CSV table of C-alpha atoms in Angstrom, one decimal:
chain,number,residue,atom,x,y,z
A,1,MET,CA,0.0,0.0,0.0
A,2,PHE,CA,2.8,2.3,0.9
A,3,LEU,CA,4.4,1.9,-2.5
A,4,TRP,CA,1.0,2.6,-4.1
A,5,ILE,CA,0.7,5.8,-2.0
A,6,ARG,CA,4.3,6.8,-3.0
A,7,ASP,CA,3.9,6.3,-6.6
A,8,GLN,CA,0.5,8.0,-7.1
A,9,LYS,CA,-0.3,11.1,-5.0
A,10,TRP,CA,-3.9,11.5,-5.3
A,11,LEU,CA,-5.7,8.1,-6.2
A,12,PRO,CA,-4.6,6.0,-3.2
A,13,THR,CA,-5.7,8.5,-0.5
A,14,ILE,CA,-8.9,9.3,-2.3
A,15,TYR,CA,-9.8,5.6,-2.4
A,16,LEU,CA,-8.8,5.2,1.3
A,17,SER,CA,-10.9,8.2,2.3
A,18,LEU,CA,-14.0,7.0,0.6
A,19,ILE,CA,-13.6,3.6,2.5
A,20,ALA,CA,-13.1,5.6,5.7
A,21,LEU,CA,-16.2,7.8,4.9
A,22,VAL,CA,-18.3,4.7,4.7
A,23,VAL,CA,-16.9,2.8,7.6
A,24,PHE,CA,-16.6,5.6,10.2
A,25,GLY,CA,-19.4,7.8,8.9
A,26,ILE,CA,-22.0,4.9,9.2
A,27,SER,CA,-20.5,3.8,12.6
A,28,ASP,CA,-20.5,7.4,14.2
A,29,TYR,CA,-24.0,8.1,12.6
A,30,LEU,CA,-25.5,5.0,14.3
A,31,LEU,CA,-23.8,5.8,17.7
A,32,GLN,CA,-24.5,9.6,18.0
A,33,GLY,CA,-26.6,10.7,15.0
A,34,PRO,CA,-26.1,13.0,12.0
A,35,ASP,CA,-24.2,15.8,13.9
A,36,THR,CA,-21.2,13.5,13.7
A,37,LEU,CA,-20.9,14.0,9.9
A,38,ILE,CA,-19.2,17.3,10.0
A,39,ALA,CA,-16.2,16.0,12.0
A,40,THR,CA,-16.2,12.8,10.0
A,41,LEU,CA,-15.9,14.8,6.7
A,42,LEU,CA,-13.1,16.9,8.1
A,43,LEU,CA,-11.1,13.8,9.2
A,44,VAL,CA,-11.9,12.0,5.9
A,45,GLY,CA,-10.6,15.1,4.0
A,46,SER,CA,-7.4,15.0,6.1
A,47,VAL,CA,-6.8,11.4,4.8
A,48,ALA,CA,-7.4,12.5,1.2
A,49,PHE,CA,-5.0,15.2,1.3
A,50,SER,CA,-2.3,13.7,3.6
A,51,ARG,CA,-0.1,12.7,0.6
A,52,PRO,CA,-0.7,15.4,-1.9
A,53,LEU,CA,-1.3,18.4,0.4
A,54,PRO,CA,0.1,17.8,3.9
A,55,TRP,CA,-0.5,21.4,5.2
A,56,LEU,CA,-4.2,21.1,4.5
A,57,SER,CA,-4.3,17.7,5.9
A,58,ILE,CA,-2.8,19.0,9.2
A,59,ALA,CA,-5.4,21.7,9.3
A,60,LEU,CA,-8.3,19.4,8.6
A,61,PHE,CA,-7.4,16.8,11.2
A,62,SER,CA,-6.9,19.5,13.7
A,63,ALA,CA,-10.3,20.9,13.1
A,64,GLY,CA,-11.9,17.4,13.0
A,65,ILE,CA,-10.5,16.5,16.4
A,66,LEU,CA,-11.9,19.6,18.1
A,67,THR,CA,-15.3,19.6,16.4
A,68,PRO,CA,-17.1,16.9,18.4
A,69,GLN,CA,-16.3,18.9,21.6
A,70,LEU,CA,-17.6,22.1,20.0
A,71,LEU,CA,-20.9,20.3,19.0
A,72,HIS,CA,-21.2,18.6,22.5
A,73,LEU,CA,-20.6,15.2,21.2
A,74,ASP,CA,-18.6,12.3,22.6
A,75,PRO,CA,-15.3,11.4,20.9
A,76,GLN,CA,-16.0,10.0,17.5
A,77,LEU,CA,-14.5,6.8,16.0
A,78,ALA,CA,-13.5,8.9,13.0
A,79,GLN,CA,-11.0,10.7,15.1
A,80,LEU,CA,-8.7,7.6,14.5
A,81,LEU,CA,-8.4,8.9,11.0
A,82,ALA,CA,-6.1,11.7,12.4
A,83,THR,CA,-3.7,8.9,13.5
A,84,PHE,CA,-3.6,7.4,9.9
A,85,SER,CA,-3.1,10.9,8.4
A,86,LEU,CA,-0.2,11.4,10.7
A,87,LEU,CA,1.3,8.1,9.6
A,88,VAL,CA,1.1,9.0,6.1
A,89,LEU,CA,2.4,12.5,6.8
A,90,ALA,CA,5.4,11.1,8.7
A,91,ALA,CA,6.3,9.0,5.6
A,92,TYR,CA,6.0,11.6,3.0
A,93,GLY,CA,6.1,15.0,4.5
A,94,THR,CA,8.9,17.3,5.0
A,95,LYS,CA,10.8,17.3,8.3
A,96,LEU,CA,8.9,20.5,9.3
A,97,GLN,CA,5.6,19.1,8.2
A,98,ARG,CA,6.3,15.9,10.2
A,99,ARG,CA,7.1,17.9,13.3
A,100,ILE,CA,4.3,20.3,13.2
A,101,GLY,CA,1.8,17.4,12.3
A,102,TYR,CA,2.9,15.4,15.3
A,103,ALA,CA,2.8,18.2,17.6
A,104,LEU,CA,-0.5,19.6,16.6
A,105,ASN,CA,-2.1,16.0,16.6
A,106,VAL,CA,-1.0,15.5,20.2
A,107,ALA,CA,-1.8,18.9,21.4
A,108,VAL,CA,-5.2,19.1,19.8
A,109,GLY,CA,-6.1,15.6,20.9
A,110,ILE,CA,-4.9,16.2,24.6
A,111,THR,CA,-7.0,19.5,24.4
A,112,SER,CA,-10.1,17.6,23.2
A,113,PHE,CA,-9.7,15.0,25.9
A,114,VAL,CA,-9.2,17.5,28.6
A,115,TRP,CA,-12.2,19.4,27.4
A,116,LEU,CA,-14.3,16.2,27.6
A,117,ILE,CA,-13.2,15.4,31.1
A,118,ILE,CA,-13.8,18.9,32.5
A,119,THR,CA,-17.2,19.2,30.9
A,120,LEU,CA,-18.3,15.5,31.8
A,121,PRO,CA,-20.1,15.7,35.3
A,122,VAL,CA,-19.3,13.3,38.0
A,123,GLY,CA,-21.4,10.3,37.6
A,124,GLY,CA,-21.7,10.8,33.9
A,125,SER,CA,-20.5,8.4,31.2
A,126,PHE,CA,-19.4,8.1,27.6
A,127,TYR,CA,-19.4,4.9,25.5
A,128,GLY,CA,-20.7,3.0,28.5
A,129,ILE,CA,-17.6,4.2,30.8
A,130,GLU,CA,-19.2,5.7,34.0
A,131,LEU,CA,-17.2,8.2,36.1
A,132,PRO,CA,-18.7,7.9,39.5
A,133,THR,CA,-16.1,9.9,41.4
A,134,LEU,CA,-13.6,12.6,40.7
A,135,GLU,CA,-10.8,10.2,41.1
A,136,SER,CA,-12.2,8.1,38.3
A,137,LYS,CA,-12.1,11.2,36.0
A,138,TYR,CA,-8.3,11.7,36.9
A,139,VAL,CA,-7.7,8.1,36.1
A,140,ILE,CA,-9.4,8.3,32.7
A,141,PHE,CA,-7.5,11.4,31.9
A,142,THR,CA,-4.2,10.0,32.8
A,143,ALA,CA,-4.8,6.9,30.7
A,144,GLY,CA,-6.1,9.0,27.8
A,145,PHE,CA,-3.2,11.3,28.0
A,146,VAL,CA,-0.6,8.3,27.8
A,147,ALA,CA,-2.6,6.6,25.1
A,148,MET,CA,-2.8,9.9,23.0
A,149,ILE,CA,1.0,10.4,23.1
A,150,ALA,CA,1.8,6.6,22.5
A,151,VAL,CA,-0.6,6.1,19.7
A,152,ASN,CA,0.6,9.2,17.8
A,153,ALA,CA,4.3,8.4,18.4
A,154,ASN,CA,3.8,5.0,17.1
A,155,ALA,CA,2.1,6.3,14.0
A,156,TRP,CA,4.9,8.6,13.5
A,157,PHE,CA,7.5,5.9,14.0
A,158,PHE,CA,5.9,3.4,11.8
A,159,GLY,CA,5.5,5.9,9.1
A,160,ARG,CA,9.2,6.7,9.1
A,161,LEU,CA,10.1,3.0,9.4
A,162,LEU,CA,7.9,2.0,6.4
A,163,ILE,CA,9.2,4.7,4.1
A,164,THR,CA,12.8,4.0,5.1
A,165,ARG,CA,12.3,0.3,4.1
A,166,ILE,CA,10.6,0.9,0.8
A,167,THR,CA,13.0,3.7,-0.2
A,168,HIS,CA,16.4,2.2,0.9
A,169,VAL,CA,16.3,-1.4,1.8
A,170,GLY,CA,17.1,-3.4,-1.3
A,171,THR,CA,16.5,-0.5,-3.6
A,172,ASP,CA,18.6,1.1,-6.2
A,173,PHE,CA,19.7,3.7,-3.6
A,174,ASP,CA,20.6,1.0,-1.1
A,175,ARG,CA,22.8,-0.7,-3.9
A,176,ALA,CA,24.3,2.7,-4.7
A,177,ILE,CA,25.5,3.1,-1.1
A,178,LEU,CA,26.9,-0.5,-1.2
A,179,GLU,CA,28.7,0.3,-4.5
A,180,ARG,CA,30.3,3.3,-2.9
A,181,GLU,CA,31.4,1.4,0.1
A,182,ILE,CA,32.8,-1.4,-2.0
A,183,ALA,CA,34.6,1.2,-4.2
A,184,THR,CA,36.0,2.7,-1.1
A,185,THR,CA,37.3,-0.4,0.3
A,186,GLN,CA,38.7,-1.4,-3.0
A,187,LEU,CA,40.5,1.9,-3.4
A,188,SER,CA,42.1,1.6,0.1
A,189,LEU,CA,43.2,-1.9,-0.4
A,190,ALA,CA,44.6,-1.3,-4.0
A,191,GLU,CA,46.5,1.6,-2.8
A,192,GLN,CA,48.2,-0.5,-0.2
A,193,ASP,CA,48.8,-3.2,-2.7
A,194,ARG,CA,50.7,-0.7,-4.9
A,195,ARG,CA,52.7,0.4,-1.8
A,196,PHE,CA,53.6,-3.1,-1.0
A,197,GLU,CA,55.0,-3.4,-4.4
A,198,ILE,CA,57.0,-0.3,-4.0
A,199,ALA,CA,58.2,-1.5,-0.7
A,200,ARG,CA,59.5,-4.7,-2.2
A,201,ASP,CA,61.4,-2.6,-4.8
A,202,VAL,CA,62.9,-0.5,-2.2
A,203,ASN,CA,63.8,-3.5,0.0
A,204,ASP,CA,65.7,-4.9,-2.9
A,205,LEU,CA,67.6,-1.7,-3.2
A,206,LEU,CA,68.4,-1.7,0.4
A,207,LEU,CA,69.8,-5.2,0.3
A,208,GLU,CA,71.9,-4.1,-2.7
A,209,GLN,CA,73.1,-1.0,-1.0
A,210,VAL,CA,74.0,-2.7,2.3
A,211,SER,CA,75.8,-5.4,0.5
A,212,ALA,CA,77.9,-2.9,-1.4
A,213,THR,CA,78.7,-0.9,1.9
A,214,LEU,CA,79.7,-4.2,3.6
A,215,THR,CA,82.1,-5.0,0.7
A,216,SER,CA,83.5,-1.5,0.8
A,217,ALA,CA,84.1,-1.7,4.5
A,218,GLU,CA,85.7,-5.0,4.2
A,219,ALA,CA,88.0,-3.9,1.3
A,220,GLY,CA,88.8,-0.6,3.2
A,221,MET,CA,89.8,-2.7,6.3
A,222,TYR,CA,92.7,-4.5,4.4
A,223,ALA,CA,93.5,-1.5,2.3
A,224,ALA,CA,94.1,0.7,5.3
A,225,LYS,CA,96.5,-1.8,6.8
A,226,SER,CA,98.8,-1.6,3.7
A,227,ASP,CA,98.1,2.3,2.9
A,228,PRO,CA,96.7,4.4,5.6
A,229,SER,CA,96.3,7.3,3.3
A,230,VAL,CA,93.3,5.7,1.5
A,231,ALA,CA,91.3,5.5,4.8
A,232,PRO,CA,89.5,9.0,4.3
A,233,ARG,CA,88.4,7.9,0.9
A,234,ILE,CA,87.1,4.5,2.2
A,235,LEU,CA,85.3,6.2,4.9
A,236,GLU,CA,83.8,8.6,2.6
A,237,ASN,CA,82.5,5.8,0.4
A,238,ILE,CA,81.1,4.0,3.5
A,239,PHE,CA,79.3,7.1,4.6
A,240,ASP,CA,77.8,7.7,1.3
A,241,GLY,CA,76.5,4.1,1.2
A,242,VAL,CA,75.0,4.3,4.7
A,243,LYS,CA,73.4,7.7,3.8
A,244,LYS,CA,71.8,6.1,0.8
A,245,ALA,CA,70.7,3.1,2.8
A,246,HIS,CA,69.1,5.4,5.5
A,247,ALA,CA,67.3,7.5,2.9
A,248,GLU,CA,65.9,4.4,1.4
A,249,ILE,CA,64.8,3.1,4.9
A,250,ARG,CA,63.3,6.5,5.5
A,251,ARG,CA,61.3,6.2,2.4
A,252,LEU,CA,60.1,2.8,3.1
A,253,SER,CA,59.0,3.8,6.6
A,254,ASP,CA,57.0,6.7,5.2
A,255,LEU,CA,55.5,4.5,2.6
A,256,LEU,CA,54.4,1.8,4.9
A,257,GLY,CA,53.1,4.2,7.4
A,258,LEU,CA,50.5,5.8,5.1
A,259,GLN,CA,47.9,3.0,5.3
A,260,ASP,CA,47.6,-0.4,7.1
A,261,VAL,CA,45.3,-2.3,5.1
A,262,LYS,CA,46.2,-5.1,2.7
A,263,ALA,CA,44.9,-4.9,-0.8
A,264,LEU,CA,42.8,-7.4,-2.6
A,265,ALA,CA,41.7,-5.5,-5.8
A,266,LEU,CA,42.8,-2.6,-8.1
A,267,PRO,CA,40.1,-0.4,-9.5
A,268,GLY,CA,40.6,1.5,-12.6
A,269,LEU,CA,39.0,3.4,-15.4
A,270,ARG,CA,36.7,0.5,-16.2
A,271,ASP,CA,35.1,0.8,-12.8
A,272,LEU,CA,34.2,4.5,-13.1
A,273,PRO,CA,30.7,3.9,-14.8
A,274,LYS,CA,29.5,2.0,-11.7
A,275,ILE,CA,30.6,5.0,-9.5
A,276,PHE,CA,28.8,7.6,-11.7
A,277,VAL,CA,25.7,5.4,-11.4
A,278,SER,CA,26.0,5.3,-7.7
A,279,TYR,CA,26.3,9.0,-7.4
A,280,ARG,CA,23.3,9.5,-9.6
A,281,GLU,CA,21.4,7.4,-7.2
A,282,PHE,CA,22.5,9.7,-4.4
A,283,GLY,CA,20.8,12.7,-6.2
A,284,TYR,CA,23.7,14.2,-8.2
A,285,GLY,CA,23.7,14.6,-11.9
A,286,VAL,CA,26.9,13.1,-13.1
A,287,ASN,CA,27.7,13.9,-16.8
A,288,TYR,CA,30.7,12.1,-18.2
A,289,ARG,CA,32.3,13.1,-21.6
A,290,LEU,CA,35.2,11.3,-23.2
A,291,THR,CA,37.3,13.2,-25.9
A,292,GLY,CA,40.1,11.6,-28.0
A,293,GLU,CA,41.4,8.1,-28.1
A,294,PRO,CA,42.1,6.5,-24.7
A,295,LEU,CA,45.3,4.8,-24.1
A,296,SER,CA,45.6,1.5,-22.2
A,297,LEU,CA,47.4,2.4,-19.0
A,298,ASP,CA,49.1,0.2,-16.4
A,299,ASP,CA,47.3,-0.4,-13.2
A,300,GLY,CA,49.1,2.2,-11.2
A,301,ALA,CA,48.3,5.0,-13.6
A,302,GLU,CA,44.7,4.0,-13.9
A,303,LEU,CA,44.4,3.8,-10.0
A,304,VAL,CA,45.7,7.5,-10.0
A,305,LEU,CA,43.1,8.7,-12.5
A,306,TYR,CA,40.5,6.7,-10.7
A,307,ARG,CA,41.3,8.0,-7.4
A,308,ILE,CA,41.2,11.6,-8.6
A,309,VAL,CA,37.6,11.2,-9.9
A,310,PHE,CA,36.5,9.1,-6.9
A,311,ASP,CA,37.9,11.6,-4.3
A,312,SER,CA,36.5,14.6,-6.2
A,313,LEU,CA,33.0,13.0,-6.3
A,314,GLU,CA,33.3,12.2,-2.6
A,315,ASN,CA,34.1,15.8,-1.8
A,316,ILE,CA,31.2,17.0,-3.9
A,317,ARG,CA,28.9,14.7,-1.9
A,318,GLN,CA,30.1,15.9,1.3
A,319,HIS,CA,29.9,19.7,0.6
A,320,THR,CA,27.3,20.2,-1.9
A,321,PRO,CA,23.4,19.6,-1.8
A,322,GLN,CA,21.6,17.0,-3.8
A,323,GLY,CA,20.7,18.2,-7.2
A,324,THR,CA,24.4,19.6,-7.8
A,325,GLU,CA,25.4,18.9,-11.5
A,326,VAL,CA,28.9,17.4,-12.0
A,327,ASP,CA,30.7,17.4,-15.3
A,328,ILE,CA,33.6,15.1,-15.8
A,329,ASP,CA,35.6,15.3,-18.9
A,330,PHE,CA,38.5,13.0,-19.8
A,331,ILE,CA,40.4,14.7,-22.8
A,332,TRP,CA,43.1,12.4,-24.3
A,333,GLN,CA,45.5,14.1,-26.8
A,334,GLY,CA,48.4,12.2,-28.2
A,335,ASN,CA,50.6,11.2,-25.1
A,336,ALA,CA,48.7,13.3,-22.7
A,337,ILE,CA,45.5,13.4,-20.8
A,338,GLN,CA,43.6,16.1,-19.0
A,339,VAL,CA,40.8,15.2,-16.4
A,340,VAL,CA,38.4,18.1,-15.6
A,341,ILE,CA,35.7,17.8,-12.9
A,342,LYS,CA,33.4,20.8,-12.4
A,343,ASP,CA,30.3,21.2,-10.2
A,344,ASN,CA,27.8,23.8,-9.7
A,345,GLY,CA,27.3,23.1,-5.9
A,346,GLU,CA,27.3,26.7,-4.8
A,347,GLU,CA,24.8,27.8,-7.5
A,348,THR,CA,22.6,24.8,-6.4
A,349,ARG,CA,22.8,25.7,-2.8
A,350,ASN,CA,22.0,29.4,-3.6
A,351,ARG,CA,19.0,28.4,-5.6
A,352,LEU,CA,17.8,26.2,-2.9
A,353,GLU,CA,18.0,28.8,-0.4
A,354,THR,CA,16.5,31.4,-2.7
A,355,ALA,CA,19.4,33.7,-2.5
A,356,ILE,CA,18.7,36.8,-4.4
A,357,SER,CA,22.1,38.4,-4.3
A,358,GLY,CA,23.9,35.4,-5.8
A,359,TYR,CA,27.6,36.2,-4.6
A,360,THR,CA,29.6,39.2,-3.5
A,361,VAL,CA,32.5,41.1,-4.5
A,362,GLU,CA,34.4,39.8,-1.6
A,363,GLU,CA,33.8,36.2,-2.7
A,364,ASP,CA,35.0,37.1,-6.1
A,365,HIS,CA,38.2,38.5,-4.5
A,366,ARG,CA,38.7,35.5,-2.3
A,367,ALA,CA,38.4,33.0,-5.3
A,368,LEU,CA,41.1,35.0,-7.1
A,369,VAL,CA,43.7,35.3,-4.4
A,370,GLU,CA,42.9,32.3,-2.1
A,371,ARG,CA,44.1,28.7,-3.2
A,372,PRO,CA,41.9,25.9,-1.9
A,373,THR,CA,43.9,23.7,0.6
A,374,GLY,CA,43.3,20.7,2.7
A,375,ALA,CA,44.7,17.1,3.4
A,376,ASN,CA,42.7,15.5,0.6
A,377,LEU,CA,43.7,18.0,-2.0
A,378,ASN,CA,47.4,17.7,-1.1
A,379,ALA,CA,47.1,13.8,-1.2
A,380,LEU,CA,45.7,14.2,-4.8
A,381,GLN,CA,48.6,16.4,-5.8
A,382,GLU,CA,51.0,13.9,-4.5
A,383,ARG,CA,49.4,11.1,-6.3
A,384,ALA,CA,49.5,13.0,-9.6
A,385,ALA,CA,53.2,13.8,-9.2
A,386,LEU,CA,54.0,10.1,-9.1
A,387,TYR,CA,53.1,10.1,-12.7
A,388,GLU,CA,54.6,13.5,-13.8
A,389,GLY,CA,51.1,15.1,-13.5
A,390,ALA,CA,49.8,18.3,-11.9
A,391,ILE,CA,46.5,19.2,-10.3
A,392,GLU,CA,44.8,22.6,-10.0
A,393,PHE,CA,42.0,23.5,-7.8
A,394,GLY,CA,39.7,26.4,-8.3
A,395,LYS,CA,36.5,27.9,-7.1
A,396,VAL,CA,34.1,29.9,-9.4
A,397,PRO,CA,32.1,32.4,-7.2
A,398,GLY,CA,28.5,31.7,-7.3
A,399,VAL,CA,28.9,28.4,-9.3
A,400,GLY,CA,31.0,25.8,-7.7
A,401,PHE,CA,34.4,24.0,-7.6
A,402,THR,CA,36.8,22.8,-10.4
A,403,VAL,CA,39.5,20.2,-10.3
A,404,SER,CA,41.9,20.0,-13.4
A,405,ALA,CA,44.4,17.2,-13.5
A,406,ALA,CA,47.0,17.2,-16.4
A,407,PHE,CA,49.3,14.3,-17.3
A,408,PRO,CA,51.6,15.4,-20.2
A,409,ASN,CA,53.6,12.1,-20.4
A,410,ILE,CA,51.0,9.5,-19.4
A,411,ALA,CA,51.9,7.5,-22.4
A,412,LYS,CA,55.1,6.4,-20.6
A,413,TYR,CA,52.8,4.4,-18.3
A,414,ARG,CA,51.1,2.2,-21.0
A,415,LYS,CA,50.2,-1.3,-20.1
A,416,ALA,CA,52.8,-3.8,-21.3
A,417,THR,CA,51.7,-5.9,-24.0
A,418,SER,CA,52.8,-9.6,-24.2
């Protein structure tokens, strides 16, 4: 039913309201007479408008809850429809509509119940419940107060639960989140895999350097005995060898200290379309354009290009609202490639906030003289430098952010052909 209500705004709630009119209209008519029809129509209307016009639904069920007391009637069965309207409102309304709807439903319901208890004389009754003493009125009031809050809270909770399940669990959006998590994990693991390969090469260099230093030291020991004048030169050679070995050890230490996860996969350019689909599911308009003839690159070079795009999209998701348009251009030209990623996040945010002024002269000035900085941006620059590339970051006032990465000699890192 909730999927039906979600996909069609008017038809489902109209059908439900007609059914409610028949069931509750006849029931209240038989119990208290024709005067109940006014409140019943108001509450049935709140059901009909709960999906397409939430504010009108809130107004109708607020009026419908109070109407029986204004007409000196007992509580009507149709007042249960206010709870159903709240359930639909909790599922499909905005955050403000949900909060106001819940608060008004509880407040008006408690007001109506207090009014009933106060105006009902000691010894009176409603729906067969007799109140012979003042204490019995207090008991009924307490029970009604707790029930009012509990019933409305449960309606609100189940509305949120149902819309969450039908929107996220097992849906394309849910799969998009999973795809992004998988991509993030793959990226971390692949990055460490590449670092382990470099560490192995550095380790081989270290072994060679230490072996050469030991050989020089052993030869110097015998040479110094026969000709002491060669000792300074021998010590200088040993010092140079130790210095180089120390530099390699420092490099290896820095390399292994960056991440502590073992890699299992190596994502590349072939995996970008899945990431684009995931971010479209998140609500971002990702537009991908390919210009020129792409080269077949080795895994390390593809990983760097993939990481630039992935990190840029992640920054966009964290700092811009849904609805932001993202343009991603891969421009291949001979031995070079340029990757340009542009978004209109600031323009989208201003449009959502109905900003009239757009952007100020101060923002223009800051965009010209201030360079974007941050740990993620520095990491992207370091990765690009590994393949003789450079990255520039820029902010267009009133529009958004731009990332431009250029690799003039990317052809050097073509995949080896067997």
